[in-house]
mmCIF file of C-alpha atoms in Angstrom:
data_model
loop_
_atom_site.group_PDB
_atom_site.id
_atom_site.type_symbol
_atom_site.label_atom_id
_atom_site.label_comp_id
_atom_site.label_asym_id
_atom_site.label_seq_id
_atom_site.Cartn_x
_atom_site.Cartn_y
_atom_site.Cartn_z
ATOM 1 C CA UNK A 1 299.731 24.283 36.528
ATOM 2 C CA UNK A 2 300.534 27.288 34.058
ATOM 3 C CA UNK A 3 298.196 30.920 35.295
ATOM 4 C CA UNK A 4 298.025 33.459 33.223
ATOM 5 C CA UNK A 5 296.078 36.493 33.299
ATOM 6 C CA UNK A 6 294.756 39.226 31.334
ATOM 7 C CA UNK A 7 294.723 42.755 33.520
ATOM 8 C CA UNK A 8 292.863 45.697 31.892
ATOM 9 C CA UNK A 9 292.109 49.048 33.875
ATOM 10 C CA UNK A 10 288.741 50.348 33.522
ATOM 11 C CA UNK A 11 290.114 54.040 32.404
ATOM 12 C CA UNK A 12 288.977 53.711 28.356
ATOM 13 C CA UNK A 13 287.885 51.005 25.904
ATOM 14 C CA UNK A 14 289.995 48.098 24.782
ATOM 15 C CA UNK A 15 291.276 48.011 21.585
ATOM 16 C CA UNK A 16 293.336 45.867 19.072
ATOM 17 C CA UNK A 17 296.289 45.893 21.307
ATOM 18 C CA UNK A 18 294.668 44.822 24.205
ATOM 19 C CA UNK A 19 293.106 41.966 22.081
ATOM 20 C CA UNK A 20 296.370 41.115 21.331
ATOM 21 C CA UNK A 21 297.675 40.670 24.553
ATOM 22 C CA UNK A 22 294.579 38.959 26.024
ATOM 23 C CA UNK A 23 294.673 36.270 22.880
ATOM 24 C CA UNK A 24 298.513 35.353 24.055
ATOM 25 C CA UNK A 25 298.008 35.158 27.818
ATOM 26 C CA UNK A 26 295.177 32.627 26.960
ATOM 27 C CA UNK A 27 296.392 30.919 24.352
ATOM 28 C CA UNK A 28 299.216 30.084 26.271
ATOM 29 C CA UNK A 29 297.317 29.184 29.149
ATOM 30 C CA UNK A 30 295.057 26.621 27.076
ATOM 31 C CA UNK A 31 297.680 25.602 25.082
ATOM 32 C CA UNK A 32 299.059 24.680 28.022
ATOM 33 C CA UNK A 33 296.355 23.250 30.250
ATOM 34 C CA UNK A 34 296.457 26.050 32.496
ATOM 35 C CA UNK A 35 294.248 28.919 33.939
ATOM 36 C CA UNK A 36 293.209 31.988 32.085
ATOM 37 C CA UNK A 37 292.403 34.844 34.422
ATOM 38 C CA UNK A 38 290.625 38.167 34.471
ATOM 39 C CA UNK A 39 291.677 41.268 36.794
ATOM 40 C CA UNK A 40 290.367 44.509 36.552
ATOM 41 C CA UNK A 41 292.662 46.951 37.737
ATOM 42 C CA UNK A 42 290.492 49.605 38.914
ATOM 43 C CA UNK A 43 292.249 52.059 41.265
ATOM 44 C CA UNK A 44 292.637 54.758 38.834
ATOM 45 C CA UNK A 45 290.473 57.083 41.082
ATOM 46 C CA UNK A 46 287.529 58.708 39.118
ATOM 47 C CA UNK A 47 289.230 57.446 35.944
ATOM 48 C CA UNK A 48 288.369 53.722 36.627
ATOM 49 C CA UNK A 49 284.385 53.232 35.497
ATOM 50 C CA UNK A 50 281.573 50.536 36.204
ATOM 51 C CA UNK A 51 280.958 51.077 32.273
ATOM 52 C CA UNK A 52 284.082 50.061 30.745
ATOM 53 C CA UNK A 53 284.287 46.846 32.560
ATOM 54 C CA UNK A 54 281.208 45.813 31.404
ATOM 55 C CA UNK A 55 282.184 46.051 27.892
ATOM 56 C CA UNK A 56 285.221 43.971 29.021
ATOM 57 C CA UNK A 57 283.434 41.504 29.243
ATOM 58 C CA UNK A 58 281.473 41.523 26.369
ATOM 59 C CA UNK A 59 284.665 42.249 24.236
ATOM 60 C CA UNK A 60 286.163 39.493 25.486
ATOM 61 C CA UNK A 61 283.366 36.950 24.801
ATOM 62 C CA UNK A 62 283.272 38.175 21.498
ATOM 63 C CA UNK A 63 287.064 37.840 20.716
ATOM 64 C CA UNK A 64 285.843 33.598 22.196
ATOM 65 C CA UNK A 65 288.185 34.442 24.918
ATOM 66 C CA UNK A 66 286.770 32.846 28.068
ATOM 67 C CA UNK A 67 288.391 33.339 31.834
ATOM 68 C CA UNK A 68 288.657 31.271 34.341
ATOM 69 C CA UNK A 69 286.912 31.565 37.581
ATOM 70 C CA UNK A 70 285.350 35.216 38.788
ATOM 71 C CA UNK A 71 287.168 38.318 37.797
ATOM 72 C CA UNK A 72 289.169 39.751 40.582
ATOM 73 C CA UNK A 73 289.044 43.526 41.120
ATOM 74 C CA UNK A 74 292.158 45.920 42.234
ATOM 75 C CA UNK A 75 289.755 48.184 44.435
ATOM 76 C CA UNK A 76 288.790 44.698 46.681
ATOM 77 C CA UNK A 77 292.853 44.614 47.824
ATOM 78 C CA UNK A 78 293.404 47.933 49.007
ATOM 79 C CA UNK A 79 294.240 46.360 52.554
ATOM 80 C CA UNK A 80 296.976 43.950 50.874
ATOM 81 C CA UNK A 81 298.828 47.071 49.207
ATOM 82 C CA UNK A 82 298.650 49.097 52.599
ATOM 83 C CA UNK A 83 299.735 46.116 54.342
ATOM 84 C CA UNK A 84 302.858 45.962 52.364
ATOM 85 C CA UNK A 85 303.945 49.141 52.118
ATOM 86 C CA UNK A 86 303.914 49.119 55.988
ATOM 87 C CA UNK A 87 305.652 45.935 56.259
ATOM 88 C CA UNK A 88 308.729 47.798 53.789
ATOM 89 C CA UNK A 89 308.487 50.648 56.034
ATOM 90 C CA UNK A 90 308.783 48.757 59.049
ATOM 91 C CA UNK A 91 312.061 47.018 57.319
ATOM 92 C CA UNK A 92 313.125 50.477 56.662
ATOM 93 C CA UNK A 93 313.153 50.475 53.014
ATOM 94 C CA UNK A 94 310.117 53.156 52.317
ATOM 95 C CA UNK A 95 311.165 56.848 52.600
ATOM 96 C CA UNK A 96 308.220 59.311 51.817
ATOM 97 C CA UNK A 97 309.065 62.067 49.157
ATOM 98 C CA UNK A 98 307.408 65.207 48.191
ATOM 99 C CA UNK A 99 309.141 66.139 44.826
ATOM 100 C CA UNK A 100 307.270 67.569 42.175
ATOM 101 C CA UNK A 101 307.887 65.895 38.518
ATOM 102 C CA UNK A 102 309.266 69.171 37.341
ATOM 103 C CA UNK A 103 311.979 69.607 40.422
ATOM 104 C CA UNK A 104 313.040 65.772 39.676
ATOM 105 C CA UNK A 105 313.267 66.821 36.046
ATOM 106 C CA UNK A 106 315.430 69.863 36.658
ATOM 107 C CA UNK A 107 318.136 67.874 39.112
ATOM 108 C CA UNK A 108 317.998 64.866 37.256
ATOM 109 C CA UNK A 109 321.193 63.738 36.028
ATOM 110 C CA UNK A 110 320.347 60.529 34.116
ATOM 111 C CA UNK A 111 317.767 58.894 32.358
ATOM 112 C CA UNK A 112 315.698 55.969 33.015
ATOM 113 C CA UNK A 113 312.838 53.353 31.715
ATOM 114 C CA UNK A 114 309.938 56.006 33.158
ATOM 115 C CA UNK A 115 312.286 59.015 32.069
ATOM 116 C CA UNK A 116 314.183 61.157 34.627
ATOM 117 C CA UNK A 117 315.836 59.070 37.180
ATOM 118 C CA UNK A 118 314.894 60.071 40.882
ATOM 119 C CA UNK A 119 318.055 61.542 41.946
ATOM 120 C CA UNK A 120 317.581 60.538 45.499
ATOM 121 C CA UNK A 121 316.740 64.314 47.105
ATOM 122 C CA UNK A 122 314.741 63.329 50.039
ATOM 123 C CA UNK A 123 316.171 59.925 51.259
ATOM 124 C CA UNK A 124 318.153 61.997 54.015
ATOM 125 C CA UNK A 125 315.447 64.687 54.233
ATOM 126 C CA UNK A 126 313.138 64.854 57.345
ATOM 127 C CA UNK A 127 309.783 64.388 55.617
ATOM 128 C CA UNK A 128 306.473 64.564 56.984
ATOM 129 C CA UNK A 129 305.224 61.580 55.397
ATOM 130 C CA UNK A 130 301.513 62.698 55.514
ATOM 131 C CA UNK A 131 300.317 62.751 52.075
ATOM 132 C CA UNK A 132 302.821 62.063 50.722
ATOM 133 C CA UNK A 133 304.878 59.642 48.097
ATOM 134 C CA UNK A 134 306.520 56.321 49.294
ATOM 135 C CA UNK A 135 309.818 55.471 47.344
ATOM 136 C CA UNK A 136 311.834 52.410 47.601
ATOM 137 C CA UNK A 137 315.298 52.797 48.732
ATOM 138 C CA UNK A 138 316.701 50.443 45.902
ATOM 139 C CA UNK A 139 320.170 50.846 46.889
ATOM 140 C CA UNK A 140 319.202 49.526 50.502
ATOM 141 C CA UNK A 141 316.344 46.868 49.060
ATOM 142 C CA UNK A 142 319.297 45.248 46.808
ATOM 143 C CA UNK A 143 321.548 45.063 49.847
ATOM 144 C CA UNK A 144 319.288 43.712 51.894
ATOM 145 C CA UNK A 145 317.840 41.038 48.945
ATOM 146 C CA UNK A 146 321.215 40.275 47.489
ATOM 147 C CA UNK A 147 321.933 39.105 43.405
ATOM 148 C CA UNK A 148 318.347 38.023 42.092
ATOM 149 C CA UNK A 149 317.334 36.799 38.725
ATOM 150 C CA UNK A 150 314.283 36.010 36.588
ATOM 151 C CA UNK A 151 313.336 34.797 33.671
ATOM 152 C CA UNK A 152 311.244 35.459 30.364
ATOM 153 C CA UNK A 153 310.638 33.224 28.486
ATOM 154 C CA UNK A 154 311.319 34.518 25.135
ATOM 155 C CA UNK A 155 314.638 36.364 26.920
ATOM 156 C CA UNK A 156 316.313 34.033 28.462
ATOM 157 C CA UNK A 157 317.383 34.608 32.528
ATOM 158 C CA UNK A 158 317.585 38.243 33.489
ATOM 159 C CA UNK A 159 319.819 39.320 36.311
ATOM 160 C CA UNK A 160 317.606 41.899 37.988
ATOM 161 C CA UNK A 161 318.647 45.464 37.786
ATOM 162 C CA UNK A 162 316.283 47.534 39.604
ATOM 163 C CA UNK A 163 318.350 50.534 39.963
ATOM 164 C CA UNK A 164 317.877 51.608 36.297
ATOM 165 C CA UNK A 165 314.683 53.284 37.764
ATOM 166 C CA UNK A 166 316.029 54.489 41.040
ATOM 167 C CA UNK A 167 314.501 54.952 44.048
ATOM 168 C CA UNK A 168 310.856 54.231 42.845
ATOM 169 C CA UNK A 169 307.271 55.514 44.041
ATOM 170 C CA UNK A 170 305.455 52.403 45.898
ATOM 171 C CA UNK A 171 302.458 54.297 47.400
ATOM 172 C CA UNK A 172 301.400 57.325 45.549
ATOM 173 C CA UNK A 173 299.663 59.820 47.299
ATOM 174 C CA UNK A 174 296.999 60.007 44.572
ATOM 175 C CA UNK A 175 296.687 56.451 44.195
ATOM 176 C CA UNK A 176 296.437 52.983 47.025
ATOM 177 C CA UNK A 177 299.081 51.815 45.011
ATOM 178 C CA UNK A 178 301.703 52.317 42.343
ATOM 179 C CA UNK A 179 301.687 49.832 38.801
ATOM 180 C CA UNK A 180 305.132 48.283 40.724
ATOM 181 C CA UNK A 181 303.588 46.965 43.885
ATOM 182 C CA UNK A 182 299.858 46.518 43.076
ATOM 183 C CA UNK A 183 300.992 44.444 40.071
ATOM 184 C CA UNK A 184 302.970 42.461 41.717
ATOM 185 C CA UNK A 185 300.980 41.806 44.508
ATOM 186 C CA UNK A 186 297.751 41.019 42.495
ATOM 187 C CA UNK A 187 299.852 38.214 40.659
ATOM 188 C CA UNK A 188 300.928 36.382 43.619
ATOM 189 C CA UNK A 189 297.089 36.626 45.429
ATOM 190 C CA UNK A 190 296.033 35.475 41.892
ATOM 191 C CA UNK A 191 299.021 32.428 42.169
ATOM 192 C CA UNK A 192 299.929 33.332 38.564
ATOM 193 C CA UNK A 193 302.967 31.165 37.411
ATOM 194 C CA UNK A 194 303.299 33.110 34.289
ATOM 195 C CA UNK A 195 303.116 36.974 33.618
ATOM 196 C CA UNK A 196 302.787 37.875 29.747
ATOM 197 C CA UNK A 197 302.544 41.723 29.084
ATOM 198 C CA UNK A 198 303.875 44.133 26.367
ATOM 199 C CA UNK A 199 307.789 44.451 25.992
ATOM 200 C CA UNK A 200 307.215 48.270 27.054
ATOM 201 C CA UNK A 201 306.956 46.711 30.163
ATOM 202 C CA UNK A 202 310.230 44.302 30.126
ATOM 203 C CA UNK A 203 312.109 47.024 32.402
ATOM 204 C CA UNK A 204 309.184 47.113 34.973
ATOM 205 C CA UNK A 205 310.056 43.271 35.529
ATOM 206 C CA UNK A 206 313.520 43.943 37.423
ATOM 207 C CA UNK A 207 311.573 46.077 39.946
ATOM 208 C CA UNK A 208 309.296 43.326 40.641
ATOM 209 C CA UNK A 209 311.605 40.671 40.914
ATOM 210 C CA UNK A 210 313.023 43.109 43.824
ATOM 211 C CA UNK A 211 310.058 43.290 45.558
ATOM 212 C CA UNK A 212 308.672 39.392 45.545
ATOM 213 C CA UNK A 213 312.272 39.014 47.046
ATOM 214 C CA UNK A 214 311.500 41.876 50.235
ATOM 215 C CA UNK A 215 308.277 40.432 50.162
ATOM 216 C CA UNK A 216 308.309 37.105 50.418
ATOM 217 C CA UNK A 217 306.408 36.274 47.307
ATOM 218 C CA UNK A 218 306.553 33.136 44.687
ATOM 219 C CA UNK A 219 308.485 34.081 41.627
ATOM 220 C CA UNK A 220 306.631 33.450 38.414
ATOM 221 C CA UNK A 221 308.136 33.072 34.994
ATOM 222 C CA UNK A 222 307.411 36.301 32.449
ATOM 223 C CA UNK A 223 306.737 36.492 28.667
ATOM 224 C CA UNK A 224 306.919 39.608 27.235
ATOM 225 C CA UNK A 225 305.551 40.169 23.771
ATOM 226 C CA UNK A 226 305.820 42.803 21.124
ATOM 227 C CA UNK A 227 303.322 45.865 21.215
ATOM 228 C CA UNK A 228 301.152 46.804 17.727
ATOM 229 C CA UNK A 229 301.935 49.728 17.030
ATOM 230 C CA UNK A 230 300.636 52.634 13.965
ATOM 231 C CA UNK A 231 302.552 53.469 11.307
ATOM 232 C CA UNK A 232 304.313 56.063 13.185
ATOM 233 C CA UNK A 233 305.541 53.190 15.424
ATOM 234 C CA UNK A 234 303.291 54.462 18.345
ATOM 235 C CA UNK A 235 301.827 51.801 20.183
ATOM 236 C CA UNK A 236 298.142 51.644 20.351
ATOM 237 C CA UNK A 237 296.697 54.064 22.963
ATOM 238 C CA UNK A 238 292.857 54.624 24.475
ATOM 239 C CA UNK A 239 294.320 58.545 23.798
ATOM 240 C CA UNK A 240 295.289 58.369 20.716
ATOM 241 C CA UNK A 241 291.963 57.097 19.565
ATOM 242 C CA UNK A 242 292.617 54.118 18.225
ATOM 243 C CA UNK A 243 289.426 52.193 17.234
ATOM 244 C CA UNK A 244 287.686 50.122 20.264
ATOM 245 C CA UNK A 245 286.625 46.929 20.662
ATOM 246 C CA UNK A 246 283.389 47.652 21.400
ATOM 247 C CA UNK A 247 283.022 50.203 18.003
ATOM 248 C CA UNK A 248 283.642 47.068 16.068
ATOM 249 C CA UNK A 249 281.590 44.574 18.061
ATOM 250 C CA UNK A 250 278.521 47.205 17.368
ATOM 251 C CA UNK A 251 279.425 47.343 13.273
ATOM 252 C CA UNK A 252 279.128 43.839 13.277
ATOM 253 C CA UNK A 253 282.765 42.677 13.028
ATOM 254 C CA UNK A 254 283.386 39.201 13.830
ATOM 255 C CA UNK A 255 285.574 38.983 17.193
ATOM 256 C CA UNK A 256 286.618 35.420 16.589
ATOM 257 C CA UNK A 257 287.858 36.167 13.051
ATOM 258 C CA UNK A 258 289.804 39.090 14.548
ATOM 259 C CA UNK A 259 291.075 36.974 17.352
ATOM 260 C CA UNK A 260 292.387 34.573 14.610
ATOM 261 C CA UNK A 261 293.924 37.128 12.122
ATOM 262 C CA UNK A 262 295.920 38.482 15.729
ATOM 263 C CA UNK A 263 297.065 34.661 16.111
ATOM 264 C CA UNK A 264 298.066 34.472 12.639
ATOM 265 C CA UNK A 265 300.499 37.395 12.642
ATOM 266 C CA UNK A 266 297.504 39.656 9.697
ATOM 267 C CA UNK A 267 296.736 43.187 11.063
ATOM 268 C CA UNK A 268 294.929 45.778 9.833
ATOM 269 C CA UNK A 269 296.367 48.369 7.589
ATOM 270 C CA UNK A 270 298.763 50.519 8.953
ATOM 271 C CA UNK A 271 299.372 48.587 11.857
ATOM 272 C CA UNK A 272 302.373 46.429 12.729
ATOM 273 C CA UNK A 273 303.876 43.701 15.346
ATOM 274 C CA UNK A 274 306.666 46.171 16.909
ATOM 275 C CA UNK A 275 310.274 44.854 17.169
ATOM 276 C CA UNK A 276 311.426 46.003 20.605
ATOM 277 C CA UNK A 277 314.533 44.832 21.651
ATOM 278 C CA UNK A 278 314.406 41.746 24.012
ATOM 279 C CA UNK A 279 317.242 43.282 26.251
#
């Protein structure tokens, strides 16, 4: 059976964007006769707030998008994400790191999906790994994992190349978790068979594909879809403050209709489907 899920975090209000992507993954999901779920991905420290899922909720009632089941929280799995990272430690595959973003930025020497590529300073370093940042050894994880691939289905199969982010952060020291392993994770406790999200995060796939592989996880299938953007071709941000959800559920908009225009391909004024590449 086809499981899909919609995964907001809790740090602003949705808006048309998010509408967007939560009308695909259940569309395909009923279209389908599958599972539509609902996580909340709330470990955003003080950022994540009660009051923002409740209007999730509501928001997504009024767009007639119904989940399936309870919605699953982030903050309930902290023990799953520590429980990893100590299991890729253990295979010796976690080194801890204590580079600031500007000192990566100055020795850089390449540029990847997130920007400046890791260039790999502490990997031989002796570290005290208190409070500190976790990184992947990708170099080592590949090794160890061999050729992988995965598929989207809008794509086509995707031979997996994780070291176009180097040696990535698993366990922040600000955070339980980073987007990487939390993510990917969350989908396999939530058995989802098929992952939509925004084509900003295509490159993001290659790194999970990696880690089900360390990890013994199930593999799902992904669909990545294009991002509406403003007519600067910025994507739809909570920062930028692009018109909630919840401002239009209060004026009296009607969610379904909205829900249907997204379906239809008709967007507001000065807002567009982007075209980011598929490779």
């Amino acid at each position: 059976m086809i499981v899909t899920r919609f995964a907001p975090s809790p740090n602003g209000p949705l808006h048309l964007g998010h509408a967007y992507a939560a009308v695909i993954a259940h569309d395909l999901a009923r279209e389908r006769g599958g599972l539509f779920r609902l996580r909340i991905e709330d470990i955003d420290g003080e950022r994540s707030r009660a009051e923002f899922v409740e209007e999730f909720f509501r928001d997504l009632e009024w767009l007639g998008l119904n989940w399936d089941g309870e919605a699953a929280f982030q903050s309930q799995r902290l023990a799953s994400y520590a429980e990893a990272g100590e299991r890729l430690k253990a295979m010796g595959l976690l080194y801890p790191c204590r580079c600031t973003r500007a000192e990566i930025a100055a020795a850089a020497t390449a540029m990847g999906p997130d920007g400046p590529i890791y260039p790999g300073t502490c990997r031989h370093r002796d570290v005290d790994g208190e409070g500190a940042a976790w990184r992947l050894d990708v170099t080592r994880a590949m090794a160890l994992a061999g050729p992988l691939e995965w598929m989207d289905e809008r794509a086509g199969p995707q031979a997996a190349t994780p070291q176009i982010f180097g040696d990535v952060v698993l366990l922040r020291k600000d955070l339980p978790a980073s987007y990487h392993l939390a993510a990917t994770l969350d989908d396999a406790a939530d058995v989802i068979t098929l992952v939509t999200r925004g084509m900003d995060l295509f490159p993001a796939s290659h790194v999970h594909r990696l880690l089900q592989a360390l990890l013994g996880l199930p593999v799902p299938v992904w669909h990545h879809h294009g991002l509406l953007v403003e007519a600067d071709g910025k994507k739809l941000a909570k920062r930028r403050g692009s018109p909630s959800l919840g401002d239009r559920r209060r004026a009296g908009e009607d969610g379904r209709a909205i829900a249907d225009a997204l379906r239809a391909g008709r967007f507001p004024a000065g807002i567009s489907l982007s075209g980011i590449s598929l490779s």
